[in-house]
Amino acid sequence: MATISSPNTPQYFPLLELPRELQDLIYEYALAEPGGLLIDYRAIEDDNQLKYTCRQLSAETRGLGLKVNEIYIHSTDSRPVIDTFALFISICFKRCRRYLRRIALYQRSKSPHGPIDFPDHATLTPEILELSSPWLLGFCVRHPHCKVILCPEFLIKLNHSLQDLGDLVVVVSRLIWWVALTRECLNAAG
């Protein structure tokens, strides 16, 4: 015969009797997402369902999802992705921010289907950040342990990295210089 327990009846939970090191490995395995953790400001469901099991699990797993996953933040509507990131940071516990290691920000016209491969060298210089988003520059300065990658939709569509675009700019600049030099030589000769 099945017994019905009330919410106040203590339940036997063998996970909490394991050594802490083993518990931590289990938590990391349970909270690690293969494609990283996709953050959407409109999402209602929390990714860490373990914290609803009991207070002890809530305390032990707080911030662990941020620590064991790469974070992907996207914005598919008129809200700029940097604003979505700022909103995420504002609701993220201050002590959990130290767990952030790698965050990819991208603006897209529709939701992604799976992770996007962001090149490690797709970073912006402080000068560009200061002009485009002083808040993002401030975040990067305050959190040097965290790598923030900003990738607009056109780079995703073209499957280019910022390095490829930099190489393209160099080639185009050389081509423009060569055309100007050739015209100058032809004008001088003619």
mmCIF file of C-alpha atoms in Angstrom:
data_model
loop_
_atom_site.group_PDB
_atom_site.id
_atom_site.type_symbol
_atom_site.label_atom_id
_atom_site.label_comp_id
_atom_site.label_asym_id
_atom_site.label_seq_id
_atom_site.Cartn_x
_atom_site.Cartn_y
_atom_site.Cartn_z
ATOM 1 C CA MET A 1 0.000 0.000 0.000
ATOM 2 C CA ALA A 2 1.339 3.432 -0.931
ATOM 3 C CA THR A 3 1.775 6.003 1.769
ATOM 4 C CA ILE A 4 1.090 9.644 1.222
ATOM 5 C CA SER A 5 3.460 12.065 2.867
ATOM 6 C CA SER A 6 2.720 15.628 3.739
ATOM 7 C CA PRO A 7 5.097 18.455 2.741
ATOM 8 C CA ASN A 8 6.247 18.678 6.370
ATOM 9 C CA THR A 9 7.287 15.019 6.579
ATOM 10 C CA PRO A 10 11.082 14.721 6.205
ATOM 11 C CA GLN A 11 12.069 12.519 3.282
ATOM 12 C CA TYR A 12 15.166 10.358 2.981
ATOM 13 C CA PHE A 13 17.428 11.988 0.384
ATOM 14 C CA PRO A 14 20.658 9.969 -0.137
ATOM 15 C CA LEU A 15 22.333 12.628 -2.309
ATOM 16 C CA LEU A 16 22.881 14.807 0.743
ATOM 17 C CA GLU A 17 24.688 11.971 2.531
ATOM 18 C CA LEU A 18 27.376 11.699 -0.170
ATOM 19 C CA PRO A 19 30.755 13.404 0.334
ATOM 20 C CA ARG A 20 30.636 17.068 -0.699
ATOM 21 C CA GLU A 21 33.151 16.566 -3.546
ATOM 22 C CA LEU A 22 30.930 13.892 -5.089
ATOM 23 C CA GLN A 23 27.844 16.063 -4.624
ATOM 24 C CA ASP A 24 29.595 18.919 -6.454
ATOM 25 C CA LEU A 25 30.439 16.630 -9.391
ATOM 26 C CA ILE A 26 26.808 15.518 -9.593
ATOM 27 C CA TYR A 27 25.586 19.130 -9.461
ATOM 28 C CA GLU A 28 27.989 20.157 -12.222
ATOM 29 C CA TYR A 29 26.895 17.227 -14.383
ATOM 30 C CA ALA A 30 23.215 18.020 -13.790
ATOM 31 C CA LEU A 31 23.567 21.749 -14.522
ATOM 32 C CA ALA A 32 25.986 21.636 -17.470
ATOM 33 C CA GLU A 33 24.272 22.367 -20.775
ATOM 34 C CA PRO A 34 25.983 20.842 -23.864
ATOM 35 C CA GLY A 35 25.454 23.966 -25.973
ATOM 36 C CA GLY A 36 25.882 26.493 -23.194
ATOM 37 C CA LEU A 37 23.232 28.344 -21.256
ATOM 38 C CA LEU A 38 20.912 30.445 -23.401
ATOM 39 C CA ILE A 39 19.595 33.444 -21.469
ATOM 40 C CA ASP A 40 16.349 35.020 -22.628
ATOM 41 C CA TYR A 41 14.932 37.880 -20.574
ATOM 42 C CA ARG A 42 11.400 36.729 -21.431
ATOM 43 C CA ALA A 43 11.976 33.219 -20.067
ATOM 44 C CA ILE A 44 9.798 32.220 -17.151
ATOM 45 C CA GLU A 45 11.360 28.871 -16.261
ATOM 46 C CA ASP A 46 14.555 28.783 -14.232
ATOM 47 C CA ASP A 47 17.318 26.557 -15.591
ATOM 48 C CA ASN A 48 18.287 25.334 -12.113
ATOM 49 C CA GLN A 49 15.390 23.135 -11.055
ATOM 50 C CA LEU A 50 17.558 21.538 -8.344
ATOM 51 C CA LYS A 51 17.114 24.585 -6.152
ATOM 52 C CA TYR A 52 13.430 23.780 -5.721
ATOM 53 C CA THR A 53 14.230 20.412 -4.140
ATOM 54 C CA CYS A 54 15.248 21.747 -0.739
ATOM 55 C CA ARG A 55 16.933 24.724 0.890
ATOM 56 C CA GLN A 56 20.275 22.949 1.113
ATOM 57 C CA LEU A 57 20.352 22.206 -2.626
ATOM 58 C CA SER A 58 19.250 25.749 -3.334
ATOM 59 C CA ALA A 59 22.201 27.098 -1.371
ATOM 60 C CA GLU A 60 24.722 24.592 -2.754
ATOM 61 C CA THR A 61 23.803 25.077 -6.423
ATOM 62 C CA ARG A 62 23.304 28.872 -6.449
ATOM 63 C CA GLY A 63 25.331 30.311 -9.333
ATOM 64 C CA LEU A 64 26.704 26.928 -10.385
ATOM 65 C CA GLY A 65 24.895 27.017 -13.752
ATOM 66 C CA LEU A 66 26.795 30.218 -14.562
ATOM 67 C CA LYS A 67 30.077 28.638 -13.492
ATOM 68 C CA VAL A 68 29.876 25.436 -15.541
ATOM 69 C CA ASN A 69 28.352 26.864 -18.740
ATOM 70 C CA GLU A 70 29.199 29.348 -21.414
ATOM 71 C CA ILE A 71 26.475 31.983 -21.433
ATOM 72 C CA TYR A 72 24.672 33.006 -24.624
ATOM 73 C CA ILE A 73 22.466 36.082 -24.463
ATOM 74 C CA HIS A 74 20.385 37.042 -27.434
ATOM 75 C CA SER A 75 17.759 39.591 -28.239
ATOM 76 C CA THR A 76 15.327 38.991 -31.069
ATOM 77 C CA ASP A 77 13.164 42.067 -30.743
ATOM 78 C CA SER A 78 13.781 45.792 -30.725
ATOM 79 C CA ARG A 79 15.618 45.598 -27.385
ATOM 80 C CA PRO A 80 19.376 45.887 -28.021
ATOM 81 C CA VAL A 81 21.294 42.832 -26.839
ATOM 82 C CA ILE A 82 23.484 44.999 -24.597
ATOM 83 C CA ASP A 83 20.326 46.136 -22.769
ATOM 84 C CA THR A 84 19.297 42.489 -22.371
ATOM 85 C CA PHE A 85 22.754 41.734 -20.959
ATOM 86 C CA ALA A 86 22.478 44.706 -18.559
ATOM 87 C CA LEU A 87 19.087 43.403 -17.388
ATOM 88 C CA PHE A 88 20.577 39.929 -16.835
ATOM 89 C CA ILE A 89 23.461 41.381 -14.814
ATOM 90 C CA SER A 90 21.082 43.525 -12.739
ATOM 91 C CA ILE A 91 19.100 40.468 -11.607
ATOM 92 C CA CYS A 92 22.135 38.201 -11.242
ATOM 93 C CA PHE A 93 23.277 37.906 -7.628
ATOM 94 C CA LYS A 94 26.423 39.959 -7.099
ATOM 95 C CA ARG A 95 28.300 36.973 -5.662
ATOM 96 C CA CYS A 96 27.334 34.871 -8.699
ATOM 97 C CA ARG A 97 28.867 37.341 -11.166
ATOM 98 C CA ARG A 98 32.335 36.104 -10.238
ATOM 99 C CA TYR A 99 31.419 32.743 -11.800
ATOM 100 C CA LEU A 100 30.901 34.255 -15.255
ATOM 101 C CA ARG A 101 33.742 33.245 -17.589
ATOM 102 C CA ARG A 102 32.577 33.609 -21.200
ATOM 103 C CA ILE A 103 29.490 35.412 -22.438
ATOM 104 C CA ALA A 104 28.433 35.700 -26.064
ATOM 105 C CA LEU A 105 25.993 38.484 -26.948
ATOM 106 C CA TYR A 106 24.187 38.454 -30.251
ATOM 107 C CA GLN A 107 21.357 40.339 -31.860
ATOM 108 C CA ARG A 108 19.233 38.230 -34.195
ATOM 109 C CA SER A 109 15.960 38.589 -35.994
ATOM 110 C CA LYS A 110 14.842 35.152 -34.780
ATOM 111 C CA SER A 111 15.728 32.734 -32.008
ATOM 112 C CA PRO A 112 18.751 30.503 -32.562
ATOM 113 C CA HIS A 113 18.427 26.769 -32.953
ATOM 114 C CA GLY A 114 21.392 25.493 -31.010
ATOM 115 C CA PRO A 115 24.687 27.083 -30.077
ATOM 116 C CA ILE A 116 26.594 29.372 -32.386
ATOM 117 C CA ASP A 117 30.331 28.982 -32.722
ATOM 118 C CA PHE A 118 31.898 32.288 -31.738
ATOM 119 C CA PRO A 119 35.573 32.752 -32.514
ATOM 120 C CA ASP A 120 37.759 33.540 -29.506
ATOM 121 C CA HIS A 121 39.282 36.513 -31.294
ATOM 122 C CA ALA A 122 35.952 38.244 -31.968
ATOM 123 C CA THR A 123 36.537 40.867 -29.314
ATOM 124 C CA LEU A 124 36.208 44.622 -29.422
ATOM 125 C CA THR A 125 38.850 47.124 -28.413
ATOM 126 C CA PRO A 126 38.218 49.398 -25.415
ATOM 127 C CA GLU A 127 38.069 52.400 -27.777
ATOM 128 C CA ILE A 128 35.212 50.892 -29.801
ATOM 129 C CA LEU A 129 33.425 49.771 -26.633
ATOM 130 C CA GLU A 130 33.707 53.241 -25.123
ATOM 131 C CA LEU A 131 31.961 54.720 -28.159
ATOM 132 C CA SER A 132 29.339 52.000 -28.588
ATOM 133 C CA SER A 133 28.545 51.063 -24.990
ATOM 134 C CA PRO A 134 30.226 52.700 -22.012
ATOM 135 C CA TRP A 135 28.248 50.384 -19.694
ATOM 136 C CA LEU A 136 29.634 47.271 -21.401
ATOM 137 C CA LEU A 137 33.157 48.683 -21.229
ATOM 138 C CA GLY A 138 32.647 49.325 -17.508
ATOM 139 C CA PHE A 139 31.463 45.748 -16.992
ATOM 140 C CA CYS A 140 34.521 44.368 -18.810
ATOM 141 C CA VAL A 141 36.859 46.538 -16.719
ATOM 142 C CA ARG A 142 35.191 45.469 -13.444
ATOM 143 C CA HIS A 143 35.171 41.777 -14.451
ATOM 144 C CA PRO A 144 38.473 41.055 -16.236
ATOM 145 C CA HIS A 145 38.028 37.305 -15.620
ATOM 146 C CA CYS A 146 34.971 37.317 -17.910
ATOM 147 C CA LYS A 147 35.347 37.352 -21.683
ATOM 148 C CA VAL A 148 32.469 39.114 -23.444
ATOM 149 C CA ILE A 149 31.987 38.478 -27.151
ATOM 150 C CA LEU A 150 29.676 40.759 -29.115
ATOM 151 C CA CYS A 151 28.500 39.332 -32.422
ATOM 152 C CA PRO A 152 25.934 41.143 -34.594
ATOM 153 C CA GLU A 153 23.627 39.215 -36.897
ATOM 154 C CA PHE A 154 25.427 40.091 -40.120
ATOM 155 C CA LEU A 155 28.563 38.315 -38.879
ATOM 156 C CA ILE A 156 26.554 35.213 -38.069
ATOM 157 C CA LYS A 157 24.858 35.215 -41.475
ATOM 158 C CA LEU A 158 28.098 35.704 -43.353
ATOM 159 C CA ASN A 159 29.906 33.255 -41.074
ATOM 160 C CA HIS A 160 32.774 35.688 -40.743
ATOM 161 C CA SER A 161 34.786 36.485 -37.691
ATOM 162 C CA LEU A 162 35.979 39.973 -36.859
ATOM 163 C CA GLN A 163 39.493 38.843 -37.809
ATOM 164 C CA ASP A 164 38.267 37.905 -41.297
ATOM 165 C CA LEU A 165 36.651 41.324 -41.612
ATOM 166 C CA GLY A 166 39.873 42.952 -40.434
ATOM 167 C CA ASP A 167 41.788 41.069 -43.128
ATOM 168 C CA LEU A 168 39.179 42.162 -45.674
ATOM 169 C CA VAL A 169 39.597 45.807 -44.637
ATOM 170 C CA VAL A 170 43.370 45.526 -45.109
ATOM 171 C CA VAL A 171 42.948 43.989 -48.578
ATOM 172 C CA VAL A 172 40.372 46.591 -49.640
ATOM 173 C CA SER A 173 42.570 49.424 -48.305
ATOM 174 C CA ARG A 174 45.537 48.117 -50.284
ATOM 175 C CA LEU A 175 43.363 47.784 -53.378
ATOM 176 C CA ILE A 176 42.092 51.373 -53.018
ATOM 177 C CA TRP A 177 45.680 52.596 -52.515
ATOM 178 C CA TRP A 178 46.834 50.646 -55.593
ATOM 179 C CA VAL A 179 43.979 52.034 -57.750
ATOM 180 C CA ALA A 180 44.706 55.606 -56.572
ATOM 181 C CA LEU A 181 48.432 55.173 -57.263
ATOM 182 C CA THR A 182 47.725 53.716 -60.707
ATOM 183 C CA ARG A 183 45.400 56.629 -61.568
ATOM 184 C CA GLU A 184 48.008 59.127 -60.374
ATOM 185 C CA CYS A 185 50.671 57.458 -62.512
ATOM 186 C CA LEU A 186 48.367 57.394 -65.548
ATOM 187 C CA ASN A 187 47.427 61.068 -65.064
ATOM 188 C CA ALA A 188 51.095 62.027 -64.741
ATOM 189 C CA ALA A 189 51.967 60.063 -67.899
ATOM 190 C CA GLY A 190 49.029 61.380 -69.930
#
